[in-house]
PDB file of C-alpha atoms in Angstrom:
ATOM      1  CA  UNK J  23     136.454  57.289 151.574  1.00  0.00           C
ATOM      2  CA  UNK J  24     132.842  56.226 151.961  1.00  0.00           C
ATOM      3  CA  UNK J  25     132.262  59.171 154.257  1.00  0.00           C
ATOM      4  CA  UNK J  26     133.220  61.676 151.554  1.00  0.00           C
ATOM      5  CA  UNK J  27     129.613  62.292 150.521  1.00  0.00           C
ATOM      6  CA  UNK J  28     128.649  62.874 154.204  1.00  0.00           C
ATOM      7  CA  UNK J  29     131.495  65.383 154.597  1.00  0.00           C
ATOM      8  CA  UNK J  30     130.451  67.205 151.437  1.00  0.00           C
ATOM      9  CA  UNK J  31     126.789  67.401 152.548  1.00  0.00           C
ATOM     10  CA  UNK J  32     127.794  68.675 156.035  1.00  0.00           C
ATOM     11  CA  UNK J  33     130.110  71.302 154.585  1.00  0.00           C
ATOM     12  CA  UNK J  34     127.367  72.469 152.173  1.00  0.00           C
ATOM     13  CA  UNK J  35     124.834  72.740 155.015  1.00  0.00           C
ATOM     14  CA  UNK J  36     127.314  74.709 157.169  1.00  0.00           C
ATOM     15  CA  UNK J  37     128.192  77.114 154.299  1.00  0.00           C
ATOM     16  CA  UNK J  38     124.542  77.641 153.198  1.00  0.00           C
ATOM     17  CA  UNK J  39     123.367  78.293 156.790  1.00  0.00           C
ATOM     18  CA  UNK J  40     126.205  80.793 157.340  1.00  0.00           C
ATOM     19  CA  UNK J  41     125.264  82.616 154.100  1.00  0.00           C
ATOM     20  CA  UNK J  42     121.561  82.595 155.181  1.00  0.00           C
ATOM     21  CA  UNK J  43     122.484  84.281 158.462  1.00  0.00           C
ATOM     22  CA  UNK J  44     124.835  86.784 156.811  1.00  0.00           C
ATOM     23  CA  UNK J  45     122.288  87.935 154.191  1.00  0.00           C
ATOM     24  CA  UNK J  46     120.418  91.054 155.295  1.00  0.00           C
ATOM     25  CA  UNK J  47     117.660  91.645 152.694  1.00  0.00           C
ATOM     26  CA  UNK J  48     114.639  89.355 153.477  1.00  0.00           C
ATOM     27  CA  UNK J  49     113.859  88.615 149.795  1.00  0.00           C
ATOM     28  CA  UNK J  50     117.441  87.435 149.116  1.00  0.00           C
ATOM     29  CA  UNK J  51     117.451  85.556 152.395  1.00  0.00           C
ATOM     30  CA  UNK J  52     114.352  83.635 151.238  1.00  0.00           C
ATOM     31  CA  UNK J  53     116.350  82.547 148.112  1.00  0.00           C
ATOM     32  CA  UNK J  54     119.204  81.265 150.318  1.00  0.00           C
ATOM     33  CA  UNK J  55     116.742  79.511 152.648  1.00  0.00           C
ATOM     34  CA  UNK J  56     115.210  77.694 149.685  1.00  0.00           C
ATOM     35  CA  UNK J  57     118.674  76.362 148.725  1.00  0.00           C
ATOM     36  CA  UNK J  58     119.258  75.476 152.410  1.00  0.00           C
ATOM     37  CA  UNK J  59     116.077  73.353 152.355  1.00  0.00           C
ATOM     38  CA  UNK J  60     117.377  71.361 149.346  1.00  0.00           C
ATOM     39  CA  UNK J  61     120.822  70.931 150.879  1.00  0.00           C
ATOM     40  CA  UNK J  62     119.333  69.748 154.174  1.00  0.00           C
ATOM     41  CA  UNK J  63     117.208  67.170 152.304  1.00  0.00           C
ATOM     42  CA  UNK J  64     120.415  65.874 150.662  1.00  0.00           C
ATOM     43  CA  UNK J  65     122.067  65.646 154.109  1.00  0.00           C
ATOM     44  CA  UNK J  66     119.126  63.595 155.472  1.00  0.00           C
ATOM     45  CA  UNK J  67     119.266  61.293 152.459  1.00  0.00           C
ATOM     46  CA  UNK J  68     122.993  60.755 152.986  1.00  0.00           C
ATOM     47  CA  UNK J  69     122.243  59.870 156.606  1.00  0.00           C
ATOM     48  CA  UNK J  70     119.763  57.187 155.345  1.00  0.00           C
ATOM     49  CA  UNK J  71     116.675  59.064 156.513  1.00  0.00           C
ATOM     50  CA  UNK J  72     114.704  59.627 153.273  1.00  0.00           C
ATOM     51  CA  UNK J  73     111.381  60.047 155.124  1.00  0.00           C
ATOM     52  CA  UNK J  74     112.730  63.100 156.969  1.00  0.00           C
ATOM     53  CA  UNK J  75     114.258  64.292 153.669  1.00  0.00           C
ATOM     54  CA  UNK J  76     110.873  64.093 151.967  1.00  0.00           C
ATOM     55  CA  UNK J  77     109.165  66.295 154.497  1.00  0.00           C
ATOM     56  CA  UNK J  78     112.141  68.659 154.526  1.00  0.00           C
ATOM     57  CA  UNK J  79     111.869  68.984 150.704  1.00  0.00           C
ATOM     58  CA  UNK J  80     108.162  69.668 150.845  1.00  0.00           C
ATOM     59  CA  UNK J  81     108.493  72.303 153.544  1.00  0.00           C
ATOM     60  CA  UNK J  82     111.899  73.818 152.747  1.00  0.00           C
ATOM     61  CA  UNK J  83     111.943  74.142 148.953  1.00  0.00           C
ATOM     62  CA  UNK J  84     108.525  75.720 148.311  1.00  0.00           C
ATOM     63  CA  UNK J  85     106.511  76.407 151.476  1.00  0.00           C
ATOM     64  CA  UNK J  86     109.012  78.437 153.580  1.00  0.00           C
ATOM     65  CA  UNK J  87     109.990  80.753 150.702  1.00  0.00           C
ATOM     66  CA  UNK J  88     106.293  81.246 149.834  1.00  0.00           C
ATOM     67  CA  UNK J  89     105.374  82.272 153.391  1.00  0.00           C
ATOM     68  CA  UNK J  90     108.413  84.561 153.732  1.00  0.00           C
ATOM     69  CA  UNK J  91     107.854  86.300 150.368  1.00  0.00           C
ATOM     70  CA  UNK J  92     104.112  86.825 151.084  1.00  0.00           C
ATOM     71  CA  UNK J  93     104.999  88.307 154.516  1.00  0.00           C
ATOM     72  CA  UNK J  94     107.629  90.658 152.987  1.00  0.00           C
ATOM     73  CA  UNK J  95     105.135  91.831 150.352  1.00  0.00           C
ATOM     74  CA  UNK J  96     102.406  92.478 152.934  1.00  0.00           C
ATOM     75  CA  UNK J  97     104.751  94.416 155.242  1.00  0.00           C
ATOM     76  CA  UNK J  98     106.068  96.553 152.339  1.00  0.00           C
ATOM     77  CA  UNK J  99     102.514  97.263 151.088  1.00  0.00           C
ATOM     78  CA  UNK J 100     101.360  98.287 154.568  1.00  0.00           C
ATOM     79  CA  UNK J 101     104.415 100.607 154.945  1.00  0.00           C
ATOM     80  CA  UNK J 102     103.563 102.270 151.636  1.00  0.00           C
ATOM     81  CA  UNK J 103      99.847 102.751 152.601  1.00  0.00           C
ATOM     82  CA  UNK J 104     100.811 104.444 155.894  1.00  0.00           C
ATOM     83  CA  UNK J 105     103.134 106.814 154.056  1.00  0.00           C
ATOM     84  CA  UNK J 106     100.218 107.777 151.781  1.00  0.00           C
ATOM     85  CA  UNK J 107      97.918 108.544 154.770  1.00  0.00           C
ATOM     86  CA  UNK J 108     100.357 110.999 156.294  1.00  0.00           C
TER      87      UNK J 108
ATOM     88  CA  UNK D 259     131.832  53.669 147.882  1.00  0.00           C
ATOM     89  CA  UNK D 260     130.988  52.883 144.274  1.00  0.00           C
ATOM     90  CA  UNK D 261     131.008  54.897 141.079  1.00  0.00           C
ATOM     91  CA  UNK D 262     127.406  56.115 141.482  1.00  0.00           C
ATOM     92  CA  UNK D 263     128.057  57.583 144.935  1.00  0.00           C
ATOM     93  CA  UNK D 264     131.271  59.096 143.724  1.00  0.00           C
ATOM     94  CA  UNK D 265     129.466  60.752 140.800  1.00  0.00           C
ATOM     95  CA  UNK D 266     126.835  62.073 143.235  1.00  0.00           C
ATOM     96  CA  UNK D 267     129.545  63.464 145.554  1.00  0.00           C
ATOM     97  CA  UNK D 268     131.307  65.230 142.700  1.00  0.00           C
ATOM     98  CA  UNK D 269     128.025  66.585 141.387  1.00  0.00           C
ATOM     99  CA  UNK D 270     126.925  67.834 144.847  1.00  0.00           C
ATOM    100  CA  UNK D 271     130.256  69.444 145.634  1.00  0.00           C
ATOM    101  CA  UNK D 272     130.698  71.116 142.259  1.00  0.00           C
ATOM    102  CA  UNK D 273     127.100  71.894 141.328  1.00  0.00           C
ATOM    103  CA  UNK D 274     125.631  72.927 144.673  1.00  0.00           C
ATOM    104  CA  UNK D 275     128.852  74.684 145.634  1.00  0.00           C
ATOM    105  CA  UNK D 276     128.639  76.827 142.477  1.00  0.00           C
ATOM    106  CA  UNK D 277     124.911  77.399 143.045  1.00  0.00           C
ATOM    107  CA  UNK D 278     125.624  78.507 146.619  1.00  0.00           C
ATOM    108  CA  UNK D 279     128.228  80.991 145.388  1.00  0.00           C
ATOM    109  CA  UNK D 280     125.739  82.302 142.844  1.00  0.00           C
ATOM    110  CA  UNK D 281     122.950  82.672 145.392  1.00  0.00           C
ATOM    111  CA  UNK D 282     125.146  84.358 147.929  1.00  0.00           C
ATOM    112  CA  UNK D 283     126.654  87.120 145.789  1.00  0.00           C
ATOM    113  CA  UNK D 284     125.794  89.359 142.886  1.00  0.00           C
ATOM    114  CA  UNK D 285     122.570  91.079 141.667  1.00  0.00           C
ATOM    115  CA  UNK D 286     119.109  89.673 142.230  1.00  0.00           C
ATOM    116  CA  UNK D 287     118.799  88.247 138.691  1.00  0.00           C
ATOM    117  CA  UNK D 288     121.835  86.047 139.279  1.00  0.00           C
ATOM    118  CA  UNK D 289     120.519  84.849 142.632  1.00  0.00           C
ATOM    119  CA  UNK D 290     117.147  83.643 141.300  1.00  0.00           C
ATOM    120  CA  UNK D 291     118.857  81.740 138.469  1.00  0.00           C
ATOM    121  CA  UNK D 292     121.257  80.122 140.970  1.00  0.00           C
ATOM    122  CA  UNK D 293     118.308  79.080 143.185  1.00  0.00           C
ATOM    123  CA  UNK D 294     116.580  77.470 140.188  1.00  0.00           C
ATOM    124  CA  UNK D 295     119.725  75.618 139.121  1.00  0.00           C
ATOM    125  CA  UNK D 296     120.406  74.400 142.720  1.00  0.00           C
ATOM    126  CA  UNK D 297     117.179  72.369 142.681  1.00  0.00           C
ATOM    127  CA  UNK D 298     117.836  71.185 139.130  1.00  0.00           C
ATOM    128  CA  UNK D 299     121.316  69.974 140.135  1.00  0.00           C
ATOM    129  CA  UNK D 300     120.261  68.330 143.386  1.00  0.00           C
ATOM    130  CA  UNK D 301     117.672  66.086 141.650  1.00  0.00           C
ATOM    131  CA  UNK D 302     120.164  64.082 139.525  1.00  0.00           C
ATOM    132  CA  UNK D 303     122.426  63.795 142.623  1.00  0.00           C
ATOM    133  CA  UNK D 304     119.472  62.275 144.563  1.00  0.00           C
ATOM    134  CA  UNK D 305     118.879  59.747 141.740  1.00  0.00           C
ATOM    135  CA  UNK D 306     122.585  58.823 141.671  1.00  0.00           C
ATOM    136  CA  UNK D 307     122.574  58.367 145.475  1.00  0.00           C
ATOM    137  CA  UNK D 308     119.510  56.039 145.219  1.00  0.00           C
ATOM    138  CA  UNK D 309     121.366  53.950 142.686  1.00  0.00           C
ATOM    139  CA  UNK D 310     124.603  54.042 144.721  1.00  0.00           C
ATOM    140  CA  UNK D 311     122.914  52.915 147.924  1.00  0.00           C
ATOM    141  CA  UNK D 312     120.974  50.224 146.000  1.00  0.00           C
ATOM    142  CA  UNK D 313     117.651  51.452 147.377  1.00  0.00           C
ATOM    143  CA  UNK D 314     115.058  52.168 144.628  1.00  0.00           C
ATOM    144  CA  UNK D 315     112.719  53.748 147.223  1.00  0.00           C
ATOM    145  CA  UNK D 316     115.051  56.747 147.466  1.00  0.00           C
ATOM    146  CA  UNK D 317     114.114  57.648 143.870  1.00  0.00           C
ATOM    147  CA  UNK D 318     110.908  59.221 145.356  1.00  0.00           C
ATOM    148  CA  UNK D 319     113.071  62.042 146.751  1.00  0.00           C
ATOM    149  CA  UNK D 320     114.217  62.893 143.217  1.00  0.00           C
ATOM    150  CA  UNK D 321     110.564  62.799 142.031  1.00  0.00           C
ATOM    151  CA  UNK D 322     109.378  65.183 144.781  1.00  0.00           C
ATOM    152  CA  UNK D 323     112.319  67.505 144.112  1.00  0.00           C
ATOM    153  CA  UNK D 324     111.660  67.526 140.333  1.00  0.00           C
ATOM    154  CA  UNK D 325     108.042  68.500 141.108  1.00  0.00           C
ATOM    155  CA  UNK D 326     108.549  71.053 143.881  1.00  0.00           C
ATOM    156  CA  UNK D 327     111.822  72.707 142.757  1.00  0.00           C
ATOM    157  CA  UNK D 328     110.179  74.574 139.794  1.00  0.00           C
ATOM    158  CA  UNK D 329     107.187  75.402 142.013  1.00  0.00           C
ATOM    159  CA  UNK D 330     109.528  77.189 144.450  1.00  0.00           C
ATOM    160  CA  UNK D 331     111.166  79.057 141.584  1.00  0.00           C
ATOM    161  CA  UNK D 332     107.753  80.088 140.195  1.00  0.00           C
ATOM    162  CA  UNK D 333     106.898  81.511 143.633  1.00  0.00           C
ATOM    163  CA  UNK D 334     109.957  83.804 143.371  1.00  0.00           C
ATOM    164  CA  UNK D 335     109.185  84.630 139.738  1.00  0.00           C
ATOM    165  CA  UNK D 336     105.683  85.756 140.684  1.00  0.00           C
ATOM    166  CA  UNK D 337     106.448  87.639 143.908  1.00  0.00           C
ATOM    167  CA  UNK D 338     109.679  89.323 142.679  1.00  0.00           C
ATOM    168  CA  UNK D 339     108.150  90.111 139.279  1.00  0.00           C
ATOM    169  CA  UNK D 340     108.472  93.924 139.713  1.00  0.00           C
ATOM    170  CA  UNK D 341     112.101  93.824 140.617  1.00  0.00           C
ATOM    171  CA  UNK D 342     112.965  91.280 137.938  1.00  0.00           C
ATOM    172  CA  UNK D 343     111.107  93.226 135.245  1.00  0.00           C
ATOM    173  CA  UNK D 344     113.711  96.051 135.473  1.00  0.00           C
ATOM    174  CA  UNK D 345     116.656  93.655 135.103  1.00  0.00           C
ATOM    175  CA  UNK D 346     115.436  90.312 133.630  1.00  0.00           C
ATOM    176  CA  UNK D 347     117.718  87.321 134.060  1.00  0.00           C
ATOM    177  CA  UNK D 348     118.951  85.588 130.904  1.00  0.00           C
ATOM    178  CA  UNK D 349     120.729  82.329 131.600  1.00  0.00           C
ATOM    179  CA  UNK D 350     119.821  79.990 128.766  1.00  0.00           C
ATOM    180  CA  UNK D 351     123.341  78.517 128.458  1.00  0.00           C
ATOM    181  CA  UNK D 352     123.373  77.528 132.144  1.00  0.00           C
ATOM    182  CA  UNK D 353     119.768  76.241 131.992  1.00  0.00           C
ATOM    183  CA  UNK D 354     120.401  74.014 128.993  1.00  0.00           C
ATOM    184  CA  UNK D 355     123.736  72.824 130.398  1.00  0.00           C
ATOM    185  CA  UNK D 356     122.054  71.732 133.639  1.00  0.00           C
ATOM    186  CA  UNK D 357     119.171  70.160 131.656  1.00  0.00           C
ATOM    187  CA  UNK D 358     121.683  68.223 129.572  1.00  0.00           C
ATOM    188  CA  UNK D 359     123.447  67.041 132.759  1.00  0.00           C
ATOM    189  CA  UNK D 360     120.085  65.810 134.125  1.00  0.00           C
ATOM    190  CA  UNK D 361     119.332  64.044 130.811  1.00  0.00           C
ATOM    191  CA  UNK D 362     122.727  62.303 130.764  1.00  0.00           C
ATOM    192  CA  UNK D 363     122.269  61.160 134.386  1.00  0.00           C
ATOM    193  CA  UNK D 364     118.780  59.801 133.731  1.00  0.00           C
ATOM    194  CA  UNK D 365     119.929  57.961 130.575  1.00  0.00           C
ATOM    195  CA  UNK D 366     122.909  56.394 132.418  1.00  0.00           C
ATOM    196  CA  UNK D 367     120.604  55.263 135.248  1.00  0.00           C
ATOM    197  CA  UNK D 368     118.084  53.876 132.709  1.00  0.00           C
ATOM    198  CA  UNK D 369     120.837  51.818 131.048  1.00  0.00           C
ATOM    199  CA  UNK D 370     121.880  50.493 134.500  1.00  0.00           C
ATOM    200  CA  UNK D 371     118.254  49.686 135.465  1.00  0.00           C
ATOM    201  CA  UNK D 372     117.228  47.966 132.275  1.00  0.00           C
ATOM    202  CA  UNK D 373     113.693  47.961 130.871  1.00  0.00           C
ATOM    203  CA  UNK D 374     111.182  47.755 133.728  1.00  0.00           C
ATOM    204  CA  UNK D 375     108.699  49.895 135.690  1.00  0.00           C
ATOM    205  CA  UNK D 376     111.630  51.582 137.514  1.00  0.00           C
ATOM    206  CA  UNK D 377     112.964  52.769 134.150  1.00  0.00           C
ATOM    207  CA  UNK D 378     109.586  54.274 133.261  1.00  0.00           C
ATOM    208  CA  UNK D 379     109.622  56.120 136.575  1.00  0.00           C
ATOM    209  CA  UNK D 380     113.150  57.441 135.898  1.00  0.00           C
ATOM    210  CA  UNK D 381     112.066  58.684 132.499  1.00  0.00           C
ATOM    211  CA  UNK D 382     109.076  60.466 134.026  1.00  0.00           C
ATOM    212  CA  UNK D 383     111.351  62.127 136.592  1.00  0.00           C
ATOM    213  CA  UNK D 384     113.764  63.207 133.806  1.00  0.00           C
ATOM    214  CA  UNK D 385     110.915  64.728 131.785  1.00  0.00           C
ATOM    215  CA  UNK D 386     109.560  66.544 134.822  1.00  0.00           C
ATOM    216  CA  UNK D 387     113.014  67.800 135.735  1.00  0.00           C
ATOM    217  CA  UNK D 388     113.886  69.241 132.324  1.00  0.00           C
ATOM    218  CA  UNK D 389     110.403  70.517 131.535  1.00  0.00           C
ATOM    219  CA  UNK D 390     110.041  72.190 134.946  1.00  0.00           C
ATOM    220  CA  UNK D 391     113.527  73.685 134.776  1.00  0.00           C
ATOM    221  CA  UNK D 392     112.936  75.237 131.326  1.00  0.00           C
ATOM    222  CA  UNK D 393     109.474  76.586 132.351  1.00  0.00           C
ATOM    223  CA  UNK D 394     110.882  78.085 135.539  1.00  0.00           C
ATOM    224  CA  UNK D 395     113.765  79.743 133.560  1.00  0.00           C
ATOM    225  CA  UNK D 396     111.275  81.172 131.083  1.00  0.00           C
ATOM    226  CA  UNK D 397     109.044  82.537 133.900  1.00  0.00           C
ATOM    227  CA  UNK D 398     112.154  84.201 135.483  1.00  0.00           C
ATOM    228  CA  UNK D 399     113.105  85.801 132.190  1.00  0.00           C
ATOM    229  CA  UNK D 400     109.603  87.319 131.958  1.00  0.00           C
ATOM    230  CA  UNK D 401     108.265  84.984 129.240  1.00  0.00           C
ATOM    231  CA  UNK D 402     104.878  84.658 130.955  1.00  0.00           C
ATOM    232  CA  UNK D 403     104.535  88.290 132.011  1.00  0.00           C
ATOM    233  CA  UNK D 404     101.630  89.010 129.671  1.00  0.00           C
ATOM    234  CA  UNK D 405      99.877  85.900 130.908  1.00  0.00           C
ATOM    235  CA  UNK D 406     100.252  86.984 134.502  1.00  0.00           C
ATOM    236  CA  UNK D 407      98.885  90.483 133.904  1.00  0.00           C
ATOM    237  CA  UNK D 408      96.142  89.486 131.479  1.00  0.00           C
TER     238      UNK D 408
END
């Protein structure tokens, strides 16, 4: 019974990671990845590793989505500029 | 397993499960709202886990999540602004329901802690959580669009 929270956290991580892989559009994938960061932090907390959870939260919930979204924007803008030059 | 951990388990399974469903399906406006609510639901669960394990140091995780969750949502609100402007999300019922859940959790934990410095920290986390959640929802709905362009 005490392991119920561990099972729930593991199932959530497995489901979120599967959804992240199955999503095709990069912008929507960044949204799922942000949720995955939070769920992973919960998993680390449940495993009594709050220090790892803290760094996972800092990187996963804000930094990874920011980098991904900036990259998507730059790639789209570059594609639009090249179409204009033709 | 005590009542606090049980409450955290139920909150995680129900809340994050629903948020995962919302972020995996549907139009973009539903996905951004679900992402925002996922962080707002995970924070009370972290606080409940800290109380359940009897380790006050774990409360820091809830504090960091209450600070960084809205920041992540604001990133999406800024960089997806063009796509969200055509179809703005309106989810005030869900936002206030989650905010009320966070408030109830923080009040229950404050009652269990008793008046001390730990209680002040919990109240700060609760204020950050609800304030950040409401601000992020307003940004998603386009409430700050004029500010961003001006």
